[in-house]
Short mmCIF file of N, CA and C in Angstrom, two decimals:
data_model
loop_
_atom_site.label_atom_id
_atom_site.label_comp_id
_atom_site.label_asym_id
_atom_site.label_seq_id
_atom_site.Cartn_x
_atom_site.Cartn_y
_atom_site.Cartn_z
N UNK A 1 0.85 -1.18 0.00
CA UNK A 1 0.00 0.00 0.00
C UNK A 1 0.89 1.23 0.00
N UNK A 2 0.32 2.20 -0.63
CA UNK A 2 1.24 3.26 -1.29
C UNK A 2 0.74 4.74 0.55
N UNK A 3 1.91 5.36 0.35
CA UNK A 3 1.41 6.47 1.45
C UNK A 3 0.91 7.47 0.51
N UNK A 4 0.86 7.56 -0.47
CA UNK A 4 0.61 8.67 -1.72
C UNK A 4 -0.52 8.44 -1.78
N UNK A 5 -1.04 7.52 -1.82
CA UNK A 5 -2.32 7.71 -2.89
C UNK A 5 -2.17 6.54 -3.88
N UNK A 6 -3.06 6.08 -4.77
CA UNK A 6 -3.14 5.25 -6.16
C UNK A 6 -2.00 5.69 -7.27
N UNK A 7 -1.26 4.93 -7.19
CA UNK A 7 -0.21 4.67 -8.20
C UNK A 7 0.29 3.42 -8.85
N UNK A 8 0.58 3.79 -10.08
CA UNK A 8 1.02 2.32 -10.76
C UNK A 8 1.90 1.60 -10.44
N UNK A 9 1.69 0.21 -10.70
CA UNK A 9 2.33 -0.83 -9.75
C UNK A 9 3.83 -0.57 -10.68
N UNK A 10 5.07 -0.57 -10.39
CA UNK A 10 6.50 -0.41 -10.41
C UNK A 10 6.84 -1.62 -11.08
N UNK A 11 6.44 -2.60 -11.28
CA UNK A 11 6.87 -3.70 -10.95
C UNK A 11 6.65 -4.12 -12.81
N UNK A 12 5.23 -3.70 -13.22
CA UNK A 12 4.79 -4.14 -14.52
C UNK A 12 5.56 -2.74 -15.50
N UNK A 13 5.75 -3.36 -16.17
CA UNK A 13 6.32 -2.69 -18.06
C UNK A 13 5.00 -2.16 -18.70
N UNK A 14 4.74 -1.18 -18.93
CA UNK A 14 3.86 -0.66 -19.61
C UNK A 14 4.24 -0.37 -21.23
N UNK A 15 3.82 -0.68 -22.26
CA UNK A 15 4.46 -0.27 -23.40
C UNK A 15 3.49 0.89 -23.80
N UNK A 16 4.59 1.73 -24.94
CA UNK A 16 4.29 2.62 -25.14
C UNK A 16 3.82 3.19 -26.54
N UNK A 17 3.47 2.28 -26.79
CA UNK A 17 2.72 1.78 -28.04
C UNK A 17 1.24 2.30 -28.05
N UNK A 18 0.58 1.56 -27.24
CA UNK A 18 -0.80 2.24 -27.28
C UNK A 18 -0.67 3.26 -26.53
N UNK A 19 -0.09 4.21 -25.99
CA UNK A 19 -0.15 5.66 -25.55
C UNK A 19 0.06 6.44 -27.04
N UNK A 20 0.65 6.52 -27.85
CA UNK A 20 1.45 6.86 -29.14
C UNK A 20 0.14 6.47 -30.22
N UNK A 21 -0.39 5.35 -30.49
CA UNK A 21 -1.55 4.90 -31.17
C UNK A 21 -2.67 5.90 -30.60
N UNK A 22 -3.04 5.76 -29.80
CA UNK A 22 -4.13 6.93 -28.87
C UNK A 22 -3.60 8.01 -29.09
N UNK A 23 -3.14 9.05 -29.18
CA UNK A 23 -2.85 10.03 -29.72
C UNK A 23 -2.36 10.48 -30.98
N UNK A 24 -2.08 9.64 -31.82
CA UNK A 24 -2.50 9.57 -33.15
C UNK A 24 -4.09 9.56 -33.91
N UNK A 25 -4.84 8.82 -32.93
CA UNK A 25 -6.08 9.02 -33.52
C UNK A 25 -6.48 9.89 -32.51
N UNK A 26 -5.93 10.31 -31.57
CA UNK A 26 -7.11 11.83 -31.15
C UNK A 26 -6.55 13.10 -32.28
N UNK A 27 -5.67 12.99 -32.76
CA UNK A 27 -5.46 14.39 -33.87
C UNK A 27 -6.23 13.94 -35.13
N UNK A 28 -6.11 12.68 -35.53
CA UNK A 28 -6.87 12.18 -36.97
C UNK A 28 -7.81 12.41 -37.03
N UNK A 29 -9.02 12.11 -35.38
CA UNK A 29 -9.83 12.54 -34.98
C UNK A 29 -10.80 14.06 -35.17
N UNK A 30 -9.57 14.79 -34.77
CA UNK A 30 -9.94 15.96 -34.72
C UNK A 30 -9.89 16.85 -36.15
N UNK A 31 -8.50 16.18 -36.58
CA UNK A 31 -8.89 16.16 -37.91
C UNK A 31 -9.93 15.85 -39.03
N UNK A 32 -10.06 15.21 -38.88
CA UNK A 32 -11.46 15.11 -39.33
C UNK A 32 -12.88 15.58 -39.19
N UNK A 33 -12.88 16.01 -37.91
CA UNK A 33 -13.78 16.70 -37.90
C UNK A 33 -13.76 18.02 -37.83
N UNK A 34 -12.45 18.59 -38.06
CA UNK A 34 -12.52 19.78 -38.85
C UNK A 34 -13.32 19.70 -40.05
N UNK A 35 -12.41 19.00 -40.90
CA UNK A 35 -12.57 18.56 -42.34
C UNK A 35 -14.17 18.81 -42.43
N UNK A 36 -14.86 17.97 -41.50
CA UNK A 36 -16.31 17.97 -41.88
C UNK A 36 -17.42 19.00 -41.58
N UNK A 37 -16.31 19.99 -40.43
CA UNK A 37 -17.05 21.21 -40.35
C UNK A 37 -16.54 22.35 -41.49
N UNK A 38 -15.22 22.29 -41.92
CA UNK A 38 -15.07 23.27 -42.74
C UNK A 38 -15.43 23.32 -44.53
N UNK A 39 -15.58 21.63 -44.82
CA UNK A 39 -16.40 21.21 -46.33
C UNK A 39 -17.45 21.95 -46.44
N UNK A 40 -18.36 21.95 -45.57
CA UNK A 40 -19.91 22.49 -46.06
C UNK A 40 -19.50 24.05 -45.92
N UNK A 41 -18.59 24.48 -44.64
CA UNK A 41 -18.76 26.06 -44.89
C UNK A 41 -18.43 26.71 -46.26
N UNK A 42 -17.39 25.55 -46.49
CA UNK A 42 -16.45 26.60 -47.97
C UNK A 42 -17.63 26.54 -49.20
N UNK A 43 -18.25 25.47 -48.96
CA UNK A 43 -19.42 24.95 -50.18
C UNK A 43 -20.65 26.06 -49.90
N UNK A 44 -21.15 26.04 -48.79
CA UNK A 44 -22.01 27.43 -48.75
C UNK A 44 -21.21 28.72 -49.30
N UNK A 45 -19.79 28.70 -49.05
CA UNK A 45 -19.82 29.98 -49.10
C UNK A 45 -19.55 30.48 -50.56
N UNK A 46 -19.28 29.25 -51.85
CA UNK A 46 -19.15 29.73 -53.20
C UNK A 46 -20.20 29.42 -53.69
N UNK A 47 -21.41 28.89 -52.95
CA UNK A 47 -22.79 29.31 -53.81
C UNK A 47 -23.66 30.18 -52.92
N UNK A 48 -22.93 30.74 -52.13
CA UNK A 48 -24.14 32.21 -51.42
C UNK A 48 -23.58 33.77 -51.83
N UNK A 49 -22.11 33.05 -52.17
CA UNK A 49 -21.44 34.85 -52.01
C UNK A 49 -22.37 35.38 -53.02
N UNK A 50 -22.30 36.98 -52.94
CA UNK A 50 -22.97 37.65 -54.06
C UNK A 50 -22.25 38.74 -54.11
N UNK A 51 -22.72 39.78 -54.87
CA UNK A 51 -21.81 40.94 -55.00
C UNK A 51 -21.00 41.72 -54.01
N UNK A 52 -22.40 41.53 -52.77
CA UNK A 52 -21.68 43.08 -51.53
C UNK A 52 -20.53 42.01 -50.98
N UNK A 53 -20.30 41.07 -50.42
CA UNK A 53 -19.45 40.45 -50.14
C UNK A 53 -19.15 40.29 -48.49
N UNK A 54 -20.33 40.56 -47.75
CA UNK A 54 -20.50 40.48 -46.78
C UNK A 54 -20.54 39.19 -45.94
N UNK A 55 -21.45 38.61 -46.76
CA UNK A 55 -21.47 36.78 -46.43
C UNK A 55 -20.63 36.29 -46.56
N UNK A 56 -19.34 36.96 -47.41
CA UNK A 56 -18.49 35.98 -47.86
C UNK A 56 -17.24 36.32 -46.33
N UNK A 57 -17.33 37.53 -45.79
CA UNK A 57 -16.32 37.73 -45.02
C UNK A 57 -16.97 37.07 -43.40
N UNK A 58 -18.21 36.73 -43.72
CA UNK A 58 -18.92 35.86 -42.30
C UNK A 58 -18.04 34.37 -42.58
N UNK A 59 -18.27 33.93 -43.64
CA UNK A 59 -18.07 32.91 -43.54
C UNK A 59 -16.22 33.14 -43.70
N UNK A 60 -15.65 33.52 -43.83
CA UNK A 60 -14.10 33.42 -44.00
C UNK A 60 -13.54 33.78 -42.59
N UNK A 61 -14.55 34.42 -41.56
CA UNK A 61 -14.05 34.64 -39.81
C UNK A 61 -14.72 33.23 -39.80
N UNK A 62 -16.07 32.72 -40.34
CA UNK A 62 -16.21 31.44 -39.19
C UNK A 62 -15.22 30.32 -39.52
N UNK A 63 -14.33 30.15 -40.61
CA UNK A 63 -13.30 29.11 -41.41
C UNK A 63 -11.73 29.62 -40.40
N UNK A 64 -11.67 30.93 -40.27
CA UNK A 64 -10.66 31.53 -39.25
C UNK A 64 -10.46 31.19 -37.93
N UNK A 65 -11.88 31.33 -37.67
CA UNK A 65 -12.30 30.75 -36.02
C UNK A 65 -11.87 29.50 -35.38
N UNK A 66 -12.61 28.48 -36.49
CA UNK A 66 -12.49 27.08 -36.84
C UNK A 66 -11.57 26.81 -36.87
N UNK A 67 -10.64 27.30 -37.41
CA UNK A 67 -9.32 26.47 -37.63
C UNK A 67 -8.51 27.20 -36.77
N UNK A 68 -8.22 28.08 -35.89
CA UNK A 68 -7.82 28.70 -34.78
C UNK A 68 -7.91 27.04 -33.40
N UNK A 69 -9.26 27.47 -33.45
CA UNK A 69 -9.96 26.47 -32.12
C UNK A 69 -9.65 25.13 -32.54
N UNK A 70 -9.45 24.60 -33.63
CA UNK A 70 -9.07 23.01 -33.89
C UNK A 70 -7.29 23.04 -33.80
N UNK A 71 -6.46 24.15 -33.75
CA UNK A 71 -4.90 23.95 -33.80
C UNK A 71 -4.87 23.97 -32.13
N UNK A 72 -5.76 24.67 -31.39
CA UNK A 72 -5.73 24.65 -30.03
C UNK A 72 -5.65 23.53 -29.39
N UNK A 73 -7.13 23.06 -29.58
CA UNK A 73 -7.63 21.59 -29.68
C UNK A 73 -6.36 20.83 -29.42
N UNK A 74 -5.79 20.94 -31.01
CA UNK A 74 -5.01 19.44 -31.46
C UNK A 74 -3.52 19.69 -30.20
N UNK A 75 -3.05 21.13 -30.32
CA UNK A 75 -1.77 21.36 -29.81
C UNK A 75 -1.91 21.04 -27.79
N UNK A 76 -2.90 21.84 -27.89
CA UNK A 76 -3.42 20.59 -26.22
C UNK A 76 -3.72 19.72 -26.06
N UNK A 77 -4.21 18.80 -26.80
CA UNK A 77 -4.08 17.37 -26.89
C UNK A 77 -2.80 16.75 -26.77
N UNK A 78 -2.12 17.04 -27.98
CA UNK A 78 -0.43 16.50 -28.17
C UNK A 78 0.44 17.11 -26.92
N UNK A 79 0.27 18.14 -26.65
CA UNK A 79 0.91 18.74 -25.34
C UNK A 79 1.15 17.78 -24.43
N UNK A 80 -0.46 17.44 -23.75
CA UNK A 80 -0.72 16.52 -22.61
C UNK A 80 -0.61 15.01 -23.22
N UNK A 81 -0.44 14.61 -24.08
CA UNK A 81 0.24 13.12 -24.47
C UNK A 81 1.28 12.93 -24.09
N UNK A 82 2.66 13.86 -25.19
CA UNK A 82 3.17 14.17 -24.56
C UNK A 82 4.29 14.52 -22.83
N UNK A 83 3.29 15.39 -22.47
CA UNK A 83 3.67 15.36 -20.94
C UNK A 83 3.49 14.21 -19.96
N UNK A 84 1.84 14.02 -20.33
CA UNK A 84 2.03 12.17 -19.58
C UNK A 84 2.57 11.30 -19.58
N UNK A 85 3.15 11.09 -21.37
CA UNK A 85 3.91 9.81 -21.33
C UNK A 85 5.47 10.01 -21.06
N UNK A 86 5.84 11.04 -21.56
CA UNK A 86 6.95 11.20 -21.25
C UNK A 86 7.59 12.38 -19.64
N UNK A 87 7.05 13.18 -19.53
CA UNK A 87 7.91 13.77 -18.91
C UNK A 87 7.08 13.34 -17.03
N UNK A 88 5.37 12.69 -17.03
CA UNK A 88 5.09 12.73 -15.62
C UNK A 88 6.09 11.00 -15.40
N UNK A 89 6.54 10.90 -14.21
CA UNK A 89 6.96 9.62 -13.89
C UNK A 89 6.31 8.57 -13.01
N UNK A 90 6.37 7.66 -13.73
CA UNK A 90 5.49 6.49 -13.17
C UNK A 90 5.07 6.08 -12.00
N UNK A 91 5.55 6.70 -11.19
CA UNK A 91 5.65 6.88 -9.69
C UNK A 91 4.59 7.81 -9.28
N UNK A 92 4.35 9.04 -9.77
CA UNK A 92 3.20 9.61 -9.57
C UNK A 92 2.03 9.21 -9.28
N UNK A 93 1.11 9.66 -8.53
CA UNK A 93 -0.23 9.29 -8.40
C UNK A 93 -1.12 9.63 -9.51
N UNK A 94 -2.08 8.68 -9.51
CA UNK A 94 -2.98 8.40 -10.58
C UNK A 94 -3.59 10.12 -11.08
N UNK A 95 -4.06 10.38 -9.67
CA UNK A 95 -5.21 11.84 -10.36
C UNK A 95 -4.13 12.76 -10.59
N UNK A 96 -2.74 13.05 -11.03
CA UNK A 96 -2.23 13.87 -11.43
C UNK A 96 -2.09 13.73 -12.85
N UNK A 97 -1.96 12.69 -13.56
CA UNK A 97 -2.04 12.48 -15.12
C UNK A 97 -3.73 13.20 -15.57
N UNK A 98 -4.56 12.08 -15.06
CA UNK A 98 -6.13 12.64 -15.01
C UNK A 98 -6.44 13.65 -14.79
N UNK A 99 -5.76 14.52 -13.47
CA UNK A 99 -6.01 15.97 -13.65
C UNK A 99 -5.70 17.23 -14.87
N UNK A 100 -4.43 16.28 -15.38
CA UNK A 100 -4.04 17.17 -16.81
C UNK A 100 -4.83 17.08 -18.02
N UNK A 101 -5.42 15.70 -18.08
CA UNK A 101 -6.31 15.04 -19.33
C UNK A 101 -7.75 16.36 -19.08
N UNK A 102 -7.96 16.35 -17.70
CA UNK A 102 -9.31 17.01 -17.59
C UNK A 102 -8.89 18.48 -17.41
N UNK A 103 -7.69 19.07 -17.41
CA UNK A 103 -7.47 20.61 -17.86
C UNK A 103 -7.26 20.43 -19.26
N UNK A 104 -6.66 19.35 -20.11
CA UNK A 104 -6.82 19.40 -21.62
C UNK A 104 -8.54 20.13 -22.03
N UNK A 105 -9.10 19.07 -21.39
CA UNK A 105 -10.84 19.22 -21.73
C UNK A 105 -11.22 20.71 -22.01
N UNK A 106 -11.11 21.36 -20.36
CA UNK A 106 -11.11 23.03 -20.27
C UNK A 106 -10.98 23.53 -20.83
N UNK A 107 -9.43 23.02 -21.54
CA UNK A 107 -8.77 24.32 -23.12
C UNK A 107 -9.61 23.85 -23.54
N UNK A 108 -10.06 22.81 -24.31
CA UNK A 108 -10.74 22.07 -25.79
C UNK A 108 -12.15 22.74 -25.47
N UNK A 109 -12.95 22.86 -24.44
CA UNK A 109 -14.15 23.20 -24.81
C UNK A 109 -13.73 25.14 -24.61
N UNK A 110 -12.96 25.73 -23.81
CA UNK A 110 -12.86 27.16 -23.91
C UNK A 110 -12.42 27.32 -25.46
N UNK A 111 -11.94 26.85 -26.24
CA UNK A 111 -11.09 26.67 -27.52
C UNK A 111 -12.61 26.74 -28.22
N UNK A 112 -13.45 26.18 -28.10
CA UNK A 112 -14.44 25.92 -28.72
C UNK A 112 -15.96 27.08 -28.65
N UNK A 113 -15.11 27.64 -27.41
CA UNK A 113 -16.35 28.68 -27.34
C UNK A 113 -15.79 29.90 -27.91
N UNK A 114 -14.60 29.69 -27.92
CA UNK A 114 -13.63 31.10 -28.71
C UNK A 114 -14.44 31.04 -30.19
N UNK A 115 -14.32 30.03 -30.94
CA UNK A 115 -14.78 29.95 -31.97
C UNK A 115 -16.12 30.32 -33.01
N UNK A 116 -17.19 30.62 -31.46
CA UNK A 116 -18.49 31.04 -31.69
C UNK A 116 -18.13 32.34 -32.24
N UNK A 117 -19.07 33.05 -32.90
CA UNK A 117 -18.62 34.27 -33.46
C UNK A 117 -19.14 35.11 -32.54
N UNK A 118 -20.41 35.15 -31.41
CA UNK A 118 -20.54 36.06 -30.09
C UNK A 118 -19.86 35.20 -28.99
N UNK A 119 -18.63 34.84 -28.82
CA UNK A 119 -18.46 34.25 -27.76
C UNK A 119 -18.05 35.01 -26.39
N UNK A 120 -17.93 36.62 -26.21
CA UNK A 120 -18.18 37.21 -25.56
C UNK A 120 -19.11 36.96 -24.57
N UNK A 121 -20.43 36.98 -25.33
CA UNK A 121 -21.51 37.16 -24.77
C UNK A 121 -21.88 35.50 -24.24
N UNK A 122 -21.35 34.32 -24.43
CA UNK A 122 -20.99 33.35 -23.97
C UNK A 122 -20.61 32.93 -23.18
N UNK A 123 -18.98 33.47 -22.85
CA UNK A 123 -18.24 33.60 -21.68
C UNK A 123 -19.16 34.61 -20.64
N UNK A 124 -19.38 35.67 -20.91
CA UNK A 124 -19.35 36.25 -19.68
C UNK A 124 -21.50 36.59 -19.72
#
């Protein structure tokens, strides 16, 4: 029994294979669902533009936004991969990895409210 708290047993080899696989598909992931939010915008936006060119600069902040909040996303994701696998040490207690995974979250959904085009009025 540990005086810390829940920590991984010392004893077992963890490979680092599926840490590396798992964070490959959380960016592919996210990738992609860029991809599938920014297809339809660009497609609305070369059969709505019209002369004044107003719609066209809505939709070129919401493609700005978007892809702002998905490099966030991805770069806090990979950050905290990253930091868990390599730099926290195995010795650590459990809710300190978990605590970083769930401040990843924080950025990813604040990242996401940045992106709204009133997100002012969102936040506060």
């Amino acid at each position: 029994m540990s005086d810390i708290g829940c920590v991984s047993d010392l004893s077992i080899h963890f490979d680092k294979i599926p840490i590396y696989a798992a964070g490959v598909m959380m960016v592919t992931s996210q990738v992609w669902i860029f991809c599938l939010l920014i297809y339809p915008l660009r497609r609305m936006e070369t059969q709505l533009t019209g002369p004044s060119g107003k719609l066209s600069k809505q939709f070129r902040r919401a493609n700005i936004l978007a892809t702002i909040s998905m490099a966030i996303c991805t770069f806090s994701d990979t950050f905290t991969l990253i930091l868990v696998s390599s730099v926290v040490p195995i010795s650590m207690p459990l809710c300190f990895p978990l605590t970083v995974y769930d401040f990843t979250l924080m950025v990813n959904i604040f990242s996401l409210m940045l992106s709204l085009e009133d997100f002012r009025k969102t936040v506060l």
